[in-house]
């Protein structure tokens, strides 16, 4: 079962799980529509409304839901904590009671907060001080509390994901820079010195597949990324690739905006213990985005931007919490 499986990562991961022969049920509110293959089993509902009886016969639960970026978390800090911290723990609680064997949690490198530029492994301090990062860490703690020899918990602390997904997002750093380079011939770099680990969405999906395959006794947390890049390096790599693809020049506009996230992570543990090694470079990610360019039209659909869609849902009073 994949909670939040109709989102950006799920729309790459779920088809891959089906291709590998897994039986998959997606439970999702479909905030951003449904872009999954037509034969995917989808239950449209709030994960909070699942009960233990909904999870009998499930071997593995993958949590990809919640508020998935800082602007959403800042728009609704209370709901952020409900969906990112309480919800994963509640689901782990009923999953364990129902006999689910493994719970895989979509965590984030945001848990590290603003670091001192040294390389952070999974034992490093987690000092984030803003709603999204704190809530992702609380979600992790909540699910790990339940792990034992019969209930394996794996948390994947993902770097910022990028690339093409049938459920597209243009509010993620690589995708945003791709968009403005194509649309405006310009890339804005808010702060060139800030560090970000990145991961192509295809590699991210591959990390979940590895997590499924780990031996059943393992419970652990893994940083998931290709590598660490400064925002300046990301902009330069994207500019180079877009200029090569379009034969048009791209301007880099450097600002000096303070950021509250800055982290470099070690991926050694994922390589040795999870057997995960990312294979797609930034240039590969851009190439894949470019290959699908006809699907984006003017890039401005509200569903491409989580905060725009979320504000509409919240403002319209269309949903209730819990
Ligand atoms: N995309 C990234 O760069 C990134 C990086 C680190 C961590 N993560 C985490 O990975 C997960 C997936 O990210 P994404 O980019 O695919 O996000 P997304 O916003 O595209 O997808 C989230 C999905 O969850 C669903 N959802 C949210 N709350 C729900 C609920 N209560 N009940 C049912 N469905 C619900 C939404 O409808 C949506 O389809 C999130 O937990 C996010 O915090 C993402």
Short mmCIF file of C-alpha atoms in Angstrom, two decimals, residues 1-294:
data_model
loop_
_atom_site.label_atom_id
_atom_site.label_comp_id
_atom_site.label_asym_id
_atom_site.label_seq_id
_atom_site.Cartn_x
_atom_site.Cartn_y
_atom_site.Cartn_z
CA UNK A 1 0.00 0.00 0.00
CA UNK A 2 1.33 3.41 -0.95
CA UNK A 3 -0.13 6.35 1.03
CA UNK A 4 0.25 9.50 -1.06
CA UNK A 5 1.13 7.34 -4.06
CA UNK A 6 -0.55 9.67 -6.57
CA UNK A 7 1.95 12.45 -5.86
CA UNK A 8 5.14 13.43 -7.69
CA UNK A 9 7.36 10.59 -6.42
CA UNK A 10 4.52 8.06 -6.28
CA UNK A 11 3.65 8.65 -9.93
CA UNK A 12 7.10 7.29 -10.84
CA UNK A 13 7.39 4.72 -8.04
CA UNK A 14 3.96 3.06 -8.35
CA UNK A 15 4.27 2.18 -12.08
CA UNK A 16 7.75 0.81 -11.31
CA UNK A 17 6.35 -1.37 -8.48
CA UNK A 18 3.63 -2.65 -10.81
CA UNK A 19 6.24 -3.36 -13.48
CA UNK A 20 8.19 -5.41 -10.92
CA UNK A 21 5.11 -7.51 -10.26
CA UNK A 22 3.99 -6.11 -6.88
CA UNK A 23 0.30 -5.79 -6.11
CA UNK A 24 -0.19 -2.13 -5.22
CA UNK A 25 -3.02 -0.19 -3.63
CA UNK A 26 -2.71 3.60 -3.56
CA UNK A 27 -4.54 5.63 -0.93
CA UNK A 28 -4.49 9.30 -1.78
CA UNK A 29 -6.65 12.41 -1.55
CA UNK A 30 -5.67 13.23 -5.15
CA UNK A 31 -4.90 16.86 -4.30
CA UNK A 32 -2.94 17.11 -7.55
CA UNK A 33 -5.11 14.82 -9.64
CA UNK A 34 -4.47 11.26 -10.68
CA UNK A 35 -1.75 10.53 -13.22
CA UNK A 36 -1.23 6.85 -12.41
CA UNK A 37 -1.74 4.07 -14.98
CA UNK A 38 -5.46 3.47 -15.48
CA UNK A 39 -5.37 -0.05 -14.02
CA UNK A 40 -3.86 1.11 -10.67
CA UNK A 41 -6.04 0.35 -7.65
CA UNK A 42 -6.67 3.74 -6.06
CA UNK A 43 -8.70 4.56 -2.97
CA UNK A 44 -9.44 8.26 -2.74
CA UNK A 45 -9.56 9.10 0.93
CA UNK A 46 -7.71 10.70 3.80
CA UNK A 47 -5.17 8.27 5.25
CA UNK A 48 -6.38 9.26 8.70
CA UNK A 49 -9.60 7.41 7.85
CA UNK A 50 -7.82 4.10 7.36
CA UNK A 51 -8.34 1.52 10.07
CA UNK A 52 -6.51 -1.62 11.04
CA UNK A 53 -8.94 -3.72 8.98
CA UNK A 54 -7.90 -1.80 5.81
CA UNK A 55 -4.32 -3.01 6.28
CA UNK A 56 -4.73 -6.72 6.82
CA UNK A 57 -3.21 -8.52 3.78
CA UNK A 58 -0.71 -5.68 3.27
CA UNK A 59 2.99 -6.67 3.52
CA UNK A 60 4.58 -3.26 3.11
CA UNK A 61 3.26 0.24 3.70
CA UNK A 62 5.02 3.15 1.99
CA UNK A 63 4.28 6.64 3.33
CA UNK A 64 4.61 9.36 0.66
CA UNK A 65 1.85 11.66 1.90
CA UNK A 66 1.59 14.79 3.99
CA UNK A 67 2.54 18.40 3.27
CA UNK A 68 5.56 18.03 1.06
CA UNK A 69 7.32 21.38 1.15
CA UNK A 70 8.11 24.43 3.28
CA UNK A 71 5.52 26.83 1.81
CA UNK A 72 2.68 24.37 2.56
CA UNK A 73 4.02 23.81 6.07
CA UNK A 74 4.31 27.54 6.69
CA UNK A 75 0.83 28.21 5.31
CA UNK A 76 -0.69 25.69 7.74
CA UNK A 77 1.81 24.96 10.53
CA UNK A 78 -0.72 23.11 12.70
CA UNK A 79 -1.94 20.93 9.84
CA UNK A 80 1.66 20.33 8.85
CA UNK A 81 2.31 18.74 12.23
CA UNK A 82 -0.91 16.71 12.03
CA UNK A 83 -0.15 15.29 8.57
CA UNK A 84 3.63 15.04 8.71
CA UNK A 85 4.14 13.95 12.30
CA UNK A 86 0.93 12.44 13.72
CA UNK A 87 -0.32 10.75 10.53
CA UNK A 88 2.76 8.60 9.79
CA UNK A 89 2.86 7.47 13.41
CA UNK A 90 -0.86 6.62 13.43
CA UNK A 91 -0.47 4.62 10.21
CA UNK A 92 2.55 2.76 11.59
CA UNK A 93 0.52 1.97 14.70
CA UNK A 94 -2.40 0.42 12.81
CA UNK A 95 -0.09 -1.19 10.24
CA UNK A 96 1.81 -3.01 12.96
CA UNK A 97 -1.42 -4.17 14.58
CA UNK A 98 -2.65 -5.41 11.20
CA UNK A 99 0.48 -7.52 10.69
CA UNK A 100 2.25 -5.33 8.11
CA UNK A 101 5.91 -6.40 8.03
CA UNK A 102 7.64 -3.25 6.80
CA UNK A 103 6.93 0.47 6.89
CA UNK A 104 8.90 2.79 4.60
CA UNK A 105 8.77 6.45 5.47
CA UNK A 106 9.53 9.33 3.07
CA UNK A 107 11.75 11.50 5.21
CA UNK A 108 13.82 14.44 4.08
CA UNK A 109 17.34 15.81 4.39
CA UNK A 110 15.49 18.92 5.63
CA UNK A 111 15.74 17.33 9.08
CA UNK A 112 19.38 18.51 9.19
CA UNK A 113 18.40 22.22 9.03
CA UNK A 114 21.10 24.87 8.62
CA UNK A 115 24.42 23.07 9.03
CA UNK A 116 28.05 24.14 9.15
CA UNK A 117 28.94 22.82 5.65
CA UNK A 118 30.44 19.56 6.94
CA UNK A 119 29.20 16.27 5.53
CA UNK A 120 26.28 14.94 7.58
CA UNK A 121 25.73 11.24 7.96
CA UNK A 122 22.66 9.68 9.54
CA UNK A 123 24.14 9.99 13.05
CA UNK A 124 24.70 13.76 12.73
CA UNK A 125 22.60 16.22 14.76
CA UNK A 126 19.18 17.08 13.37
CA UNK A 127 18.66 20.73 14.16
CA UNK A 128 15.99 22.02 11.80
CA UNK A 129 14.03 24.87 13.32
CA UNK A 130 11.21 25.40 10.83
CA UNK A 131 7.85 23.60 10.57
CA UNK A 132 8.51 21.28 7.63
CA UNK A 133 11.91 20.03 8.82
CA UNK A 134 10.75 19.58 12.41
CA UNK A 135 7.63 17.71 11.35
CA UNK A 136 9.54 15.33 9.05
CA UNK A 137 11.83 14.50 11.96
CA UNK A 138 8.88 13.99 14.29
CA UNK A 139 7.32 11.68 11.67
CA UNK A 140 10.52 9.65 11.64
CA UNK A 141 10.64 9.43 15.42
CA UNK A 142 7.00 8.40 15.58
CA UNK A 143 7.42 5.51 13.17
CA UNK A 144 10.74 4.32 14.58
CA UNK A 145 9.20 4.08 18.03
CA UNK A 146 7.23 1.10 16.72
CA UNK A 147 10.04 -0.88 15.07
CA UNK A 148 10.90 -4.33 16.38
CA UNK A 149 11.98 -7.68 14.95
CA UNK A 150 8.57 -8.24 13.33
CA UNK A 151 7.98 -4.67 12.17
CA UNK A 152 10.79 -3.20 10.10
CA UNK A 153 10.92 0.58 9.68
CA UNK A 154 13.00 2.23 6.97
CA UNK A 155 13.25 6.01 6.65
CA UNK A 156 14.63 7.49 3.43
CA UNK A 157 15.94 11.01 4.03
CA UNK A 158 15.63 12.26 0.48
CA UNK A 159 17.55 15.18 -0.91
CA UNK A 160 15.59 17.56 -3.12
CA UNK A 161 14.07 15.45 -5.86
CA UNK A 162 13.96 16.59 -9.48
CA UNK A 163 12.98 15.46 -12.93
CA UNK A 164 9.95 14.46 -14.89
CA UNK A 165 6.94 12.77 -13.32
CA UNK A 166 3.47 12.37 -14.85
CA UNK A 167 2.30 14.35 -11.77
CA UNK A 168 4.61 17.28 -12.34
CA UNK A 169 6.02 19.76 -9.81
CA UNK A 170 7.77 23.01 -10.74
CA UNK A 171 8.35 24.08 -7.14
CA UNK A 172 11.49 21.95 -6.66
CA UNK A 173 14.88 23.58 -7.27
CA UNK A 174 16.02 21.75 -10.42
CA UNK A 175 12.55 21.79 -11.97
CA UNK A 176 12.09 25.49 -11.17
CA UNK A 177 15.43 26.41 -12.74
CA UNK A 178 14.58 24.27 -15.78
CA UNK A 179 11.26 26.11 -16.13
CA UNK A 180 12.66 29.64 -15.93
CA UNK A 181 15.60 28.80 -18.20
CA UNK A 182 13.17 27.55 -20.88
CA UNK A 183 10.45 30.14 -20.34
CA UNK A 184 12.42 33.31 -19.56
CA UNK A 185 15.95 32.40 -20.67
CA UNK A 186 17.00 33.06 -17.07
CA UNK A 187 17.95 31.20 -13.89
CA UNK A 188 17.68 33.01 -10.57
CA UNK A 189 20.13 31.89 -7.90
CA UNK A 190 18.93 33.09 -4.53
CA UNK A 191 22.14 32.21 -2.72
CA UNK A 192 24.97 30.56 -4.67
CA UNK A 193 26.81 29.28 -1.57
CA UNK A 194 23.98 27.20 -0.08
CA UNK A 195 24.39 23.41 -0.25
CA UNK A 196 21.70 21.00 -1.43
CA UNK A 197 21.78 17.25 -1.98
CA UNK A 198 19.84 16.36 -5.13
CA UNK A 199 18.27 13.18 -6.46
CA UNK A 200 16.55 12.40 -9.77
CA UNK A 201 13.01 11.12 -9.21
CA UNK A 202 13.89 7.88 -11.06
CA UNK A 203 16.75 7.25 -8.65
CA UNK A 204 14.48 8.16 -5.73
CA UNK A 205 12.00 5.50 -6.84
CA UNK A 206 14.89 3.02 -7.13
CA UNK A 207 15.79 3.71 -3.48
CA UNK A 208 12.28 2.65 -2.41
CA UNK A 209 12.64 -0.55 -4.41
CA UNK A 210 15.93 -1.24 -2.57
CA UNK A 211 14.20 -0.55 0.74
CA UNK A 212 11.52 -3.11 -0.11
CA UNK A 213 14.22 -5.67 -0.85
CA UNK A 214 16.24 -5.22 2.37
CA UNK A 215 16.30 -8.22 4.68
CA UNK A 216 13.21 -8.32 6.85
CA UNK A 217 14.99 -7.74 10.16
CA UNK A 218 16.56 -4.43 9.14
CA UNK A 219 15.25 -1.11 10.45
CA UNK A 220 17.31 1.91 9.52
CA UNK A 221 17.54 5.46 8.19
CA UNK A 222 19.34 6.37 4.96
CA UNK A 223 20.32 9.61 3.25
CA UNK A 224 19.22 9.37 -0.39
CA UNK A 225 20.95 11.62 -2.91
CA UNK A 226 23.14 11.69 -6.00
CA UNK A 227 25.58 14.13 -4.42
CA UNK A 228 25.77 17.58 -2.84
CA UNK A 229 25.87 20.73 -4.94
CA UNK A 230 25.87 24.43 -4.18
CA UNK A 231 22.89 26.29 -5.59
CA UNK A 232 25.40 28.13 -7.79
CA UNK A 233 26.68 24.82 -9.20
CA UNK A 234 23.13 23.61 -9.82
CA UNK A 235 22.33 26.78 -11.79
CA UNK A 236 25.51 26.51 -13.88
CA UNK A 237 24.91 22.81 -14.68
CA UNK A 238 21.33 23.54 -15.77
CA UNK A 239 22.36 26.56 -17.84
CA UNK A 240 24.98 24.47 -19.67
CA UNK A 241 22.58 21.64 -20.49
CA UNK A 242 19.70 23.90 -21.58
CA UNK A 243 22.00 25.94 -23.82
CA UNK A 244 23.18 22.68 -25.39
CA UNK A 245 19.59 21.46 -25.91
CA UNK A 246 18.02 24.72 -27.13
CA UNK A 247 21.03 26.49 -28.69
CA UNK A 248 19.82 29.62 -26.86
CA UNK A 249 21.75 31.43 -24.16
CA UNK A 250 20.55 31.40 -20.55
CA UNK A 251 21.28 34.24 -18.13
CA UNK A 252 22.21 33.58 -14.50
CA UNK A 253 20.84 36.16 -12.05
CA UNK A 254 22.55 35.89 -8.66
CA UNK A 255 20.85 37.28 -5.54
CA UNK A 256 21.93 37.17 -1.94
CA UNK A 257 18.87 35.84 -0.13
CA UNK A 258 19.36 34.17 3.24
CA UNK A 259 18.14 30.54 3.42
CA UNK A 260 17.35 28.50 6.50
CA UNK A 261 18.31 25.21 4.90
CA UNK A 262 21.90 24.36 4.07
CA UNK A 263 23.10 20.78 4.23
CA UNK A 264 25.55 18.35 2.70
CA UNK A 265 24.87 14.70 3.34
CA UNK A 266 26.89 11.52 3.18
CA UNK A 267 25.34 8.74 1.11
CA UNK A 268 27.88 6.09 2.16
CA UNK A 269 25.43 4.15 4.31
CA UNK A 270 22.86 3.96 1.49
CA UNK A 271 25.62 2.64 -0.80
CA UNK A 272 26.93 -0.01 1.57
CA UNK A 273 23.87 -1.13 3.51
CA UNK A 274 20.94 -0.37 1.19
CA UNK A 275 22.86 -1.09 -2.02
CA UNK A 276 21.64 2.21 -3.46
CA UNK A 277 23.70 4.38 -5.77
CA UNK A 278 22.06 7.17 -7.75
CA UNK A 279 22.82 7.04 -11.44
CA UNK A 280 21.24 10.13 -13.04
CA UNK A 281 23.27 13.38 -13.22
CA UNK A 282 21.74 16.88 -13.24
CA UNK A 283 22.23 16.89 -17.02
CA UNK A 284 20.31 13.58 -17.29
CA UNK A 285 17.49 15.06 -15.21
CA UNK A 286 17.31 18.12 -17.47
CA UNK A 287 17.33 15.95 -20.58
CA UNK A 288 14.34 13.97 -19.27
CA UNK A 289 12.45 17.16 -18.36
CA UNK A 290 13.16 18.52 -21.84
CA UNK A 291 11.94 15.32 -23.49
CA UNK A 292 8.49 15.93 -21.95
CA UNK A 293 8.34 19.66 -22.65
CA UNK A 294 5.18 19.42 -24.76
#
